[in-house]
Amino acid sequence: MEKEKMWLEFNQFPKKVPLMVVMKAMGMEIDQEVVQLIGRDPRYSFLLMPSIEEYINCRVFTQAQALEYLDSKAKGPRFSNMAAEKDGRAFNILKNEFLANVPMHGDNFRPKCIYLAVMMRRIMDAILNKDAMDDKVCGACGLLGYYNHKLKAGTCSSCKNGKQISNVKVPYACKLLIQELQSMNIVPRLKLEDTKV
């Protein structure tokens, strides 16, 4: 989330693209469908409104417009094969590369829409959930650290030292989201900033 809007960062799109445009490109043309997939809690709808306004600002209202918008943002060769020429780059990226771990049957994006809605809900739960847990984060690499009982200090499993480990309070839902992403070989990195109290 950035400026209260949900974005997708994906290596096939050099710049962030609005997440609701991606949902529209995968066939979720009616906002109510997305809201129902995420959950009927009004707090979710409230958090989703800036993202809905963003795709309206992009002048994207249909699946065809969303695919055209994503085609203009996609990087790489214009067409690499006949299927890409027929369907468009964005369609093939969404079908074959985006959330590749989610099985699809033909051109039915519904399983990917459901999975993406669950991830959006987890992000929203992390924002809304105030049950914070103490945790350690490495300031150098942004990965979660752990407490080393032998050294009696926080340690980063990636950097193998504890020089830049900071204690932070992380919402429980956020920690679950990070662990789930790590189990899928997606490595989320946290960026630490000084806060003035």
Coordinates of N, CA and C in Angstrom, one line a residue:
M1 N 0.8 -1.2 0.0 CA 0.0 0.0 0.0 C 0.9 1.2 0.0
E2 N 0.5 2.2 -0.8 CA 1.2 3.5 -0.8 C 0.1 4.5 -1.0
K3 N 0.1 5.5 -0.2 CA -0.9 6.6 -0.2 C -2.3 6.0 -0.1
E4 N -2.4 5.0 0.8 CA -3.7 4.3 1.0 C -4.3 3.6 -0.2
K5 N -3.5 3.4 -1.2 CA -3.9 2.6 -2.4 C -3.1 1.4 -2.5
M6 N -3.7 0.3 -3.0 CA -3.0 -1.0 -3.2 C -2.5 -1.0 -4.6
W7 N -1.2 -1.4 -4.7 CA -0.5 -1.5 -6.0 C 0.1 -2.8 -6.1
L8 N 0.4 -3.2 -7.4 CA 1.1 -4.4 -7.7 C 2.5 -4.1 -8.2
E9 N 3.5 -4.6 -7.6 CA 4.9 -4.5 -8.1 C 5.2 -5.9 -8.6
F10 N 5.5 -6.0 -9.9 CA 5.8 -7.2 -10.5 C 6.9 -7.0 -11.6
N11 N 7.8 -7.9 -11.7 CA 9.0 -7.6 -12.6 C 8.6 -7.4 -14.1
Q12 N 7.4 -7.9 -14.5 CA 7.0 -7.7 -15.9 C 6.4 -6.3 -16.1
F13 N 6.1 -5.6 -15.1 CA 5.7 -4.2 -15.2 C 6.7 -3.3 -14.5
P14 N 7.4 -2.5 -15.3 CA 8.5 -1.7 -14.7 C 8.0 -0.7 -13.6
K15 N 6.8 -0.2 -13.7 CA 6.2 0.7 -12.7 C 5.1 0.0 -12.0
K16 N 4.8 0.4 -10.8 CA 3.7 -0.2 -10.0 C 2.4 0.1 -10.8
V17 N 1.5 -0.9 -10.8 CA 0.2 -0.8 -11.4 C -0.9 -1.0 -10.3
P18 N -2.0 -0.3 -10.5 CA -3.1 -0.4 -9.5 C -3.6 -1.8 -9.4
L19 N -3.7 -2.3 -8.2 CA -4.2 -3.7 -8.0 C -5.6 -3.9 -8.5
M20 N -6.4 -2.9 -8.4 CA -7.8 -3.1 -8.9 C -7.9 -3.2 -10.4
V21 N -6.9 -2.6 -11.1 CA -6.8 -2.7 -12.5 C -6.5 -4.2 -12.9
V22 N -5.6 -4.8 -12.1 CA -5.2 -6.2 -12.3 C -6.5 -7.1 -12.1
M23 N -7.2 -6.8 -11.0 CA -8.5 -7.6 -10.8 C -9.4 -7.4 -11.9
K24 N -9.6 -6.2 -12.5 CA -10.4 -6.0 -13.6 C -9.9 -6.8 -14.9
A25 N -8.6 -6.8 -15.1 CA -8.0 -7.5 -16.2 C -8.2 -9.0 -16.1
M26 N -8.4 -9.5 -14.9 CA -8.6 -10.9 -14.7 C -10.1 -11.2 -14.6
G27 N -11.0 -10.2 -15.0 CA -12.4 -10.5 -15.2 C -13.3 -10.0 -14.1
M28 N -12.8 -9.4 -13.0 CA -13.6 -8.9 -11.9 C -14.0 -7.5 -12.3
E29 N -15.0 -7.3 -13.2 CA -15.3 -6.0 -13.7 C -16.2 -5.2 -12.7
I30 N -16.9 -5.9 -11.9 CA -17.9 -5.3 -11.0 C -17.2 -5.2 -9.6
D31 N -17.1 -3.9 -9.1 CA -16.5 -3.7 -7.8 C -17.1 -4.5 -6.7
Q32 N -18.4 -4.7 -6.7 CA -19.1 -5.5 -5.7 C -18.5 -6.9 -5.6
E33 N -18.1 -7.5 -6.7 CA -17.5 -8.9 -6.7 C -16.2 -8.9 -5.9
V34 N -15.4 -7.9 -6.2 CA -14.1 -7.8 -5.4 C -14.4 -7.6 -4.0
V35 N -15.3 -6.7 -3.6 CA -15.6 -6.5 -2.2 C -16.1 -7.8 -1.5
Q36 N -17.0 -8.5 -2.2 CA -17.5 -9.8 -1.7 C -16.4 -10.8 -1.5
L37 N -15.5 -10.9 -2.5 CA -14.4 -11.8 -2.3 C -13.5 -11.5 -1.1
I38 N -13.2 -10.2 -0.9 CA -12.4 -9.8 0.2 C -13.1 -10.0 1.5
G39 N -14.3 -9.6 1.6 CA -15.1 -9.7 2.8 C -16.1 -8.6 2.9
R40 N -17.2 -8.8 3.6 CA -18.3 -7.8 3.6 C -18.1 -6.8 4.8
D41 N -17.0 -6.9 5.5 CA -16.8 -5.9 6.6 C -16.7 -4.5 6.0
P42 N -17.4 -3.6 6.5 CA -17.4 -2.2 5.9 C -16.0 -1.6 6.0
R43 N -15.2 -2.0 7.0 CA -13.8 -1.5 7.1 C -13.0 -1.9 5.9
Y44 N -13.2 -3.1 5.3 CA -12.5 -3.5 4.1 C -12.9 -2.6 2.9
S45 N -14.2 -2.3 2.8 CA -14.7 -1.4 1.7 C -14.1 0.0 1.9
F46 N -14.0 0.5 3.1 CA -13.4 1.8 3.4 C -11.9 1.8 2.9
L47 N -11.2 0.7 3.2 CA -9.7 0.7 2.8 C -9.6 0.5 1.3
L48 N -10.6 -0.1 0.7 CA -10.5 -0.3 -0.8 C -10.9 0.9 -1.6
M49 N -11.6 1.8 -1.0 CA -12.1 3.0 -1.8 C -11.0 3.8 -2.5
P50 N -9.9 4.1 -1.9 CA -8.8 4.8 -2.7 C -8.3 4.0 -3.9
S51 N -8.3 2.7 -3.8 CA -7.8 1.9 -4.9 C -8.9 1.9 -6.0
I52 N -10.1 1.9 -5.6 CA -11.2 2.0 -6.7 C -11.1 3.4 -7.4
E53 N -10.9 4.4 -6.6 CA -10.8 5.8 -7.2 C -9.6 5.8 -8.1
E54 N -8.5 5.1 -7.8 CA -7.3 5.1 -8.7 C -7.6 4.5 -10.0
Y55 N -8.3 3.4 -10.1 CA -8.6 2.8 -11.5 C -9.5 3.7 -12.2
I56 N -10.4 4.5 -11.5 CA -11.3 5.4 -12.2 C -10.4 6.5 -12.8
N57 N -9.4 7.0 -12.0 CA -8.5 8.0 -12.5 C -7.8 7.6 -13.8
C58 N -7.5 6.3 -13.8 CA -6.8 5.7 -15.0 C -7.7 5.5 -16.2
R59 N -9.0 5.8 -16.0 CA -10.0 5.6 -17.1 C -10.1 4.1 -17.5
V60 N -10.2 3.2 -16.5 CA -10.3 1.8 -16.7 C -11.6 1.4 -16.1
F61 N -12.5 0.8 -17.0 CA -13.8 0.4 -16.5 C -14.2 -1.0 -16.9
T62 N -13.5 -1.5 -17.9 CA -13.9 -2.9 -18.4 C -12.6 -3.7 -18.4
Q63 N -12.8 -5.0 -18.6 CA -11.7 -6.0 -18.7 C -10.8 -5.6 -19.9
A64 N -11.4 -5.3 -21.0 CA -10.6 -4.9 -22.2 C -9.8 -3.7 -22.0
Q65 N -10.3 -2.7 -21.3 CA -9.6 -1.5 -21.0 C -8.5 -1.8 -20.0
A66 N -8.7 -2.6 -19.0 CA -7.7 -3.0 -18.1 C -6.5 -3.7 -18.8
L67 N -6.8 -4.7 -19.7 CA -5.8 -5.4 -20.4 C -5.0 -4.4 -21.3
E68 N -5.7 -3.5 -21.9 CA -5.0 -2.5 -22.7 C -4.1 -1.6 -21.9
Y69 N -4.6 -1.2 -20.7 CA -3.8 -0.4 -19.8 C -2.5 -1.2 -19.4
L70 N -2.7 -2.4 -19.0 CA -1.5 -3.2 -18.6 C -0.6 -3.5 -19.7
D71 N -1.1 -3.7 -20.9 CA -0.3 -3.9 -22.1 C 0.7 -2.7 -22.3
S72 N 0.1 -1.5 -22.0 CA 1.0 -0.3 -22.2 C 2.0 -0.2 -21.1
K73 N 1.8 -0.9 -20.0 CA 2.8 -0.8 -18.9 C 3.8 -2.0 -18.9
A74 N 3.5 -3.1 -19.7 CA 4.3 -4.3 -19.7 C 5.6 -4.0 -20.4
K75 N 6.7 -4.7 -19.9 CA 8.0 -4.6 -20.5 C 8.3 -5.9 -21.3
G76 N 9.3 -5.8 -22.1 CA 9.7 -7.0 -22.9 C 9.3 -6.8 -24.4
P77 N 9.6 -7.8 -25.2 CA 9.3 -7.7 -26.6 C 7.8 -7.6 -26.8
R78 N 7.4 -6.9 -27.9 CA 6.0 -6.6 -28.2 C 5.2 -7.9 -28.3
F79 N 5.7 -8.9 -29.1 CA 5.1 -10.2 -29.2 C 6.1 -11.2 -29.4
S80 N 6.1 -12.2 -28.5 CA 7.1 -13.3 -28.6 C 6.6 -14.5 -29.3
N81 N 5.3 -14.7 -29.4 CA 4.7 -15.8 -30.1 C 3.3 -15.5 -30.6
M82 N 2.7 -16.4 -31.3 CA 1.4 -16.2 -31.9 C 0.3 -16.0 -30.8
A83 N 0.4 -16.7 -29.7 CA -0.5 -16.6 -28.6 C -0.5 -15.2 -28.0
A84 N 0.7 -14.7 -27.8 CA 0.9 -13.4 -27.2 C 0.4 -12.3 -28.2
E85 N 0.5 -12.5 -29.5 CA 0.0 -11.6 -30.5 C -1.5 -11.6 -30.4
K86 N -2.1 -12.7 -30.3 CA -3.6 -12.8 -30.3 C -4.2 -12.3 -29.0
D87 N -3.6 -12.7 -27.8 CA -4.2 -12.3 -26.5 C -3.7 -11.0 -26.0
G88 N -2.5 -10.6 -26.3 CA -1.8 -9.5 -25.7 C -0.9 -9.9 -24.6
R89 N 0.1 -9.0 -24.4 CA 1.2 -9.3 -23.4 C 0.7 -9.4 -22.0
A90 N -0.2 -8.5 -21.6 CA -0.7 -8.5 -20.3 C -1.5 -9.7 -20.0
F91 N -2.3 -10.1 -20.9 CA -3.1 -11.4 -20.7 C -2.2 -12.5 -20.4
N92 N -1.2 -12.7 -21.3 CA -0.2 -13.8 -21.1 C 0.6 -13.7 -19.8
I93 N 1.0 -12.5 -19.4 CA 1.7 -12.3 -18.2 C 0.8 -12.8 -17.0
L94 N -0.5 -12.3 -17.0 CA -1.4 -12.6 -15.9 C -1.7 -14.1 -15.9
K95 N -1.8 -14.7 -17.1 CA -2.1 -16.2 -17.2 C -0.9 -17.1 -16.8
N96 N 0.3 -16.7 -17.3 CA 1.4 -17.7 -17.2 C 2.4 -17.3 -16.1
E97 N 2.5 -16.0 -15.7 CA 3.6 -15.6 -14.8 C 3.1 -15.1 -13.5
F98 N 2.1 -14.3 -13.5 CA 1.6 -13.7 -12.3 C 0.9 -14.8 -11.4
L99 N 1.3 -15.0 -10.2 CA 0.7 -16.0 -9.3 C 0.8 -17.4 -10.0
A100 N 2.0 -17.7 -10.5 CA 2.1 -19.0 -11.2 C 1.8 -20.2 -10.4
N101 N 1.9 -20.1 -9.1 CA 1.6 -21.2 -8.2 C 0.1 -21.5 -8.1
V102 N -0.8 -20.7 -8.6 CA -2.2 -20.9 -8.5 C -2.6 -21.5 -9.8
P103 N -3.2 -22.8 -9.7 CA -3.6 -23.5 -11.0 C -4.8 -22.8 -11.6
M104 N -4.7 -22.8 -13.0 CA -5.9 -22.2 -13.8 C -6.3 -23.3 -14.7
H105 N -7.6 -23.2 -15.1 CA -8.2 -24.1 -16.1 C -8.6 -23.3 -17.3
G106 N -7.8 -23.4 -18.3 CA -8.1 -22.6 -19.5 C -7.8 -21.2 -19.3
D107 N -8.7 -20.3 -19.6 CA -8.5 -18.9 -19.4 C -9.4 -18.3 -18.2
N108 N -9.7 -19.2 -17.3 CA -10.5 -18.9 -16.2 C -9.6 -18.3 -15.1
F109 N -9.7 -17.0 -14.8 CA -8.8 -16.4 -13.8 C -9.4 -16.4 -12.4
R110 N -10.6 -17.0 -12.2 CA -11.2 -17.0 -10.9 C -10.4 -17.5 -9.8
P111 N -9.6 -18.6 -9.9 CA -8.8 -19.0 -8.8 C -7.7 -17.9 -8.4
K112 N -7.2 -17.3 -9.4 CA -6.2 -16.2 -9.1 C -6.8 -15.0 -8.5
C113 N -8.1 -14.7 -8.9 CA -8.8 -13.6 -8.3 C -9.1 -13.9 -6.8
I114 N -9.5 -15.1 -6.5 CA -9.8 -15.5 -5.1 C -8.5 -15.4 -4.3
Y115 N -7.4 -15.9 -4.8 CA -6.1 -15.9 -4.1 C -5.7 -14.5 -3.9
L116 N -5.8 -13.6 -4.9 CA -5.4 -12.2 -4.7 C -6.3 -11.5 -3.7
A117 N -7.6 -11.8 -3.7 CA -8.5 -11.2 -2.8 C -8.1 -11.6 -1.3
V118 N -7.7 -12.9 -1.2 CA -7.3 -13.3 0.2 C -6.0 -12.6 0.6
M119 N -5.1 -12.4 -0.3 CA -3.9 -11.6 0.0 C -4.2 -10.2 0.4
M120 N -5.1 -9.6 -0.4 CA -5.6 -8.2 -0.1 C -6.2 -8.1 1.3
R121 N -7.0 -9.1 1.6 CA -7.7 -9.1 2.9 C -6.6 -9.3 4.0
R122 N -5.6 -10.1 3.8 CA -4.5 -10.2 4.8 C -3.8 -8.9 5.0
I123 N -3.6 -8.2 3.9 CA -2.9 -6.9 4.1 C -3.8 -5.9 4.9
M124 N -5.1 -5.9 4.5 CA -6.1 -5.1 5.3 C -6.2 -5.5 6.7
D125 N -6.2 -6.8 7.0 CA -6.2 -7.3 8.4 C -4.9 -6.8 9.1
A126 N -3.8 -6.8 8.4 CA -2.6 -6.3 9.1 C -2.7 -4.8 9.4
I127 N -3.4 -4.1 8.6 CA -3.5 -2.6 8.8 C -4.5 -2.4 10.0
L128 N -5.6 -3.2 10.0 CA -6.7 -3.0 11.0 C -6.4 -3.6 12.3
N129 N -5.6 -4.7 12.3 CA -5.3 -5.4 13.5 C -4.3 -4.7 14.4
K130 N -4.7 -4.4 15.6 CA -3.9 -3.7 16.6 C -3.2 -4.6 17.5
D131 N -3.3 -5.9 17.4 CA -2.6 -6.9 18.2 C -1.2 -7.0 17.8
A132 N -0.3 -6.1 18.4 CA 1.1 -6.1 17.9 C 1.9 -7.0 18.7
M133 N 2.9 -7.6 18.0 CA 3.9 -8.5 18.6 C 5.3 -7.9 18.5
D134 N 6.1 -8.1 19.5 CA 7.5 -7.7 19.5 C 8.2 -8.6 18.5
D135 N 9.0 -7.9 17.6 CA 9.8 -8.7 16.7 C 11.1 -8.0 16.4
K136 N 12.0 -8.6 15.7 CA 13.3 -8.0 15.3 C 13.3 -7.9 13.8
V137 N 13.8 -6.7 13.3 CA 14.0 -6.5 11.9 C 15.4 -6.0 11.6
C138 N 16.0 -6.5 10.6 CA 17.4 -6.1 10.2 C 17.3 -4.8 9.4
G139 N 17.9 -3.7 9.9 CA 17.9 -2.5 9.2 C 18.7 -2.5 7.9
A140 N 19.6 -3.4 7.7 CA 20.4 -3.5 6.5 C 19.6 -4.2 5.3
C141 N 19.0 -5.3 5.6 CA 18.4 -6.1 4.5 C 16.9 -6.1 4.6
G142 N 16.3 -5.7 5.7 CA 14.8 -5.6 5.9 C 14.1 -6.9 6.2
L143 N 14.9 -8.0 6.5 CA 14.3 -9.3 6.8 C 14.0 -9.4 8.3
L144 N 13.1 -10.2 8.7 CA 12.8 -10.5 10.1 C 14.0 -11.2 10.7
G145 N 14.4 -10.8 11.9 CA 15.5 -11.4 12.6 C 15.0 -12.3 13.7
Y146 N 15.9 -12.7 14.6 CA 15.4 -13.6 15.7 C 16.4 -13.3 16.9
Y147 N 15.9 -13.8 18.1 CA 16.7 -13.6 19.3 C 17.7 -14.7 19.4
N148 N 19.0 -14.5 19.5 CA 20.0 -15.5 19.7 C 20.3 -15.6 21.2
H149 N 19.9 -16.7 21.8 CA 20.1 -16.9 23.2 C 21.5 -17.0 23.6
K150 N 22.4 -17.5 22.8 CA 23.8 -17.6 23.1 C 24.4 -16.2 23.2
L151 N 24.1 -15.4 22.2 CA 24.7 -14.0 22.1 C 23.9 -13.0 23.0
K152 N 22.7 -13.5 23.4 CA 21.8 -12.6 24.1 C 21.5 -11.3 23.4
A153 N 21.3 -11.4 22.1 CA 21.0 -10.3 21.2 C 20.3 -10.7 20.0
G154 N 19.7 -9.7 19.3 CA 19.0 -10.0 18.0 C 20.0 -10.3 16.9
T155 N 19.6 -11.2 16.0 CA 20.5 -11.6 14.9 C 19.7 -11.7 13.6
C156 N 20.3 -11.3 12.5 CA 19.7 -11.4 11.2 C 20.2 -12.8 10.6
S157 N 19.2 -13.6 10.1 CA 19.6 -14.9 9.6 C 20.2 -14.7 8.2
S158 N 20.0 -13.6 7.5 CA 20.6 -13.3 6.2 C 22.0 -12.7 6.4
C159 N 22.1 -11.6 7.1 CA 23.4 -10.9 7.3 C 24.3 -11.6 8.3
K160 N 23.8 -12.5 9.1 CA 24.5 -13.3 10.1 C 25.2 -12.4 11.2
N161 N 24.6 -11.2 11.4 CA 25.0 -10.4 12.5 C 23.9 -9.6 13.1
G162 N 24.1 -9.0 14.2 CA 23.0 -8.3 14.9 C 23.3 -6.8 15.0
K163 N 24.2 -6.3 14.2 CA 24.6 -4.9 14.3 C 23.5 -3.9 14.0
Q164 N 22.6 -4.2 13.0 CA 21.6 -3.3 12.6 C 20.2 -3.8 13.0
I165 N 20.1 -4.7 13.9 CA 18.8 -5.3 14.3 C 18.0 -4.2 15.2
S166 N 16.8 -4.0 14.8 CA 15.9 -3.1 15.6 C 14.7 -3.9 16.1
N167 N 14.3 -3.5 17.3 CA 13.0 -4.1 17.9 C 11.9 -3.3 17.3
V168 N 10.9 -4.0 16.8 CA 9.7 -3.3 16.3 C 8.4 -4.0 16.8
K169 N 7.3 -3.4 16.7 CA 6.0 -4.0 17.0 C 5.4 -4.2 15.7
V170 N 5.0 -5.5 15.4 CA 4.4 -5.9 14.2 C 3.1 -6.5 14.5
P171 N 2.0 -6.0 13.7 CA 0.7 -6.7 13.9 C 0.8 -8.2 13.6
Y172 N 0.1 -8.9 14.4 CA 0.1 -10.4 14.3 C -0.3 -10.8 12.8
A173 N -1.3 -10.2 12.3 CA -1.7 -10.5 10.9 C -0.6 -10.2 9.9
C174 N 0.1 -9.1 10.1 CA 1.3 -8.8 9.3 C 2.3 -9.9 9.3
K175 N 2.6 -10.3 10.6 CA 3.6 -11.4 10.7 C 3.2 -12.7 10.0
L176 N 1.9 -13.0 10.1 CA 1.4 -14.2 9.4 C 1.5 -14.0 7.9
L177 N 1.2 -12.8 7.4 CA 1.3 -12.5 6.0 C 2.8 -12.7 5.5
I178 N 3.7 -12.2 6.3 CA 5.1 -12.3 5.9 C 5.6 -13.8 5.9
Q179 N 5.1 -14.5 6.9 CA 5.5 -15.9 6.9 C 4.9 -16.7 5.8
E180 N 3.6 -16.4 5.4 CA 3.0 -17.1 4.3 C 3.7 -16.7 2.9
L181 N 4.1 -15.5 2.8 CA 4.8 -15.1 1.6 C 6.2 -15.8 1.5
Q182 N 6.9 -15.9 2.7 CA 8.1 -16.6 2.7 C 8.0 -18.1 2.3
S183 N 6.9 -18.7 2.7 CA 6.7 -20.1 2.4 C 6.5 -20.3 0.9
M184 N 6.1 -19.2 0.2 CA 6.0 -19.3 -1.3 C 7.2 -18.8 -2.0
N185 N 8.3 -18.6 -1.3 CA 9.6 -18.1 -1.8 C 9.5 -16.7 -2.3
I186 N 8.6 -15.9 -1.7 CA 8.5 -14.5 -1.9 C 9.1 -13.8 -0.7
V187 N 10.1 -13.0 -0.8 CA 10.8 -12.5 0.3 C 10.4 -11.0 0.5
P188 N 9.5 -10.7 1.5 CA 9.1 -9.3 1.8 C 10.2 -8.7 2.6
R189 N 10.5 -7.5 2.3 CA 11.6 -6.7 3.1 C 10.9 -5.5 3.7
L190 N 11.2 -5.3 5.0 CA 10.6 -4.2 5.7 C 11.6 -3.0 5.7
K191 N 11.1 -1.8 5.4 CA 11.9 -0.6 5.4 C 11.7 0.1 6.7
L192 N 12.8 0.3 7.5 CA 12.7 0.9 8.8 C 12.9 2.4 8.6
E193 N 12.1 3.2 9.3 CA 12.3 4.7 9.3 C 12.3 5.1 10.7
D194 N 13.0 6.2 11.0 CA 13.0 6.8 12.4 C 11.7 7.5 12.5
T195 N 11.1 7.3 13.7 CA 9.9 8.0 14.0 C 10.2 8.9 15.2
K196 N 9.5 10.1 15.2 CA 9.7 11.0 16.3 C 8.6 10.8 17.2
V197 N 8.9 10.6 18.5 CA 7.8 10.4 19.5 C 7.6 11.6 20.3

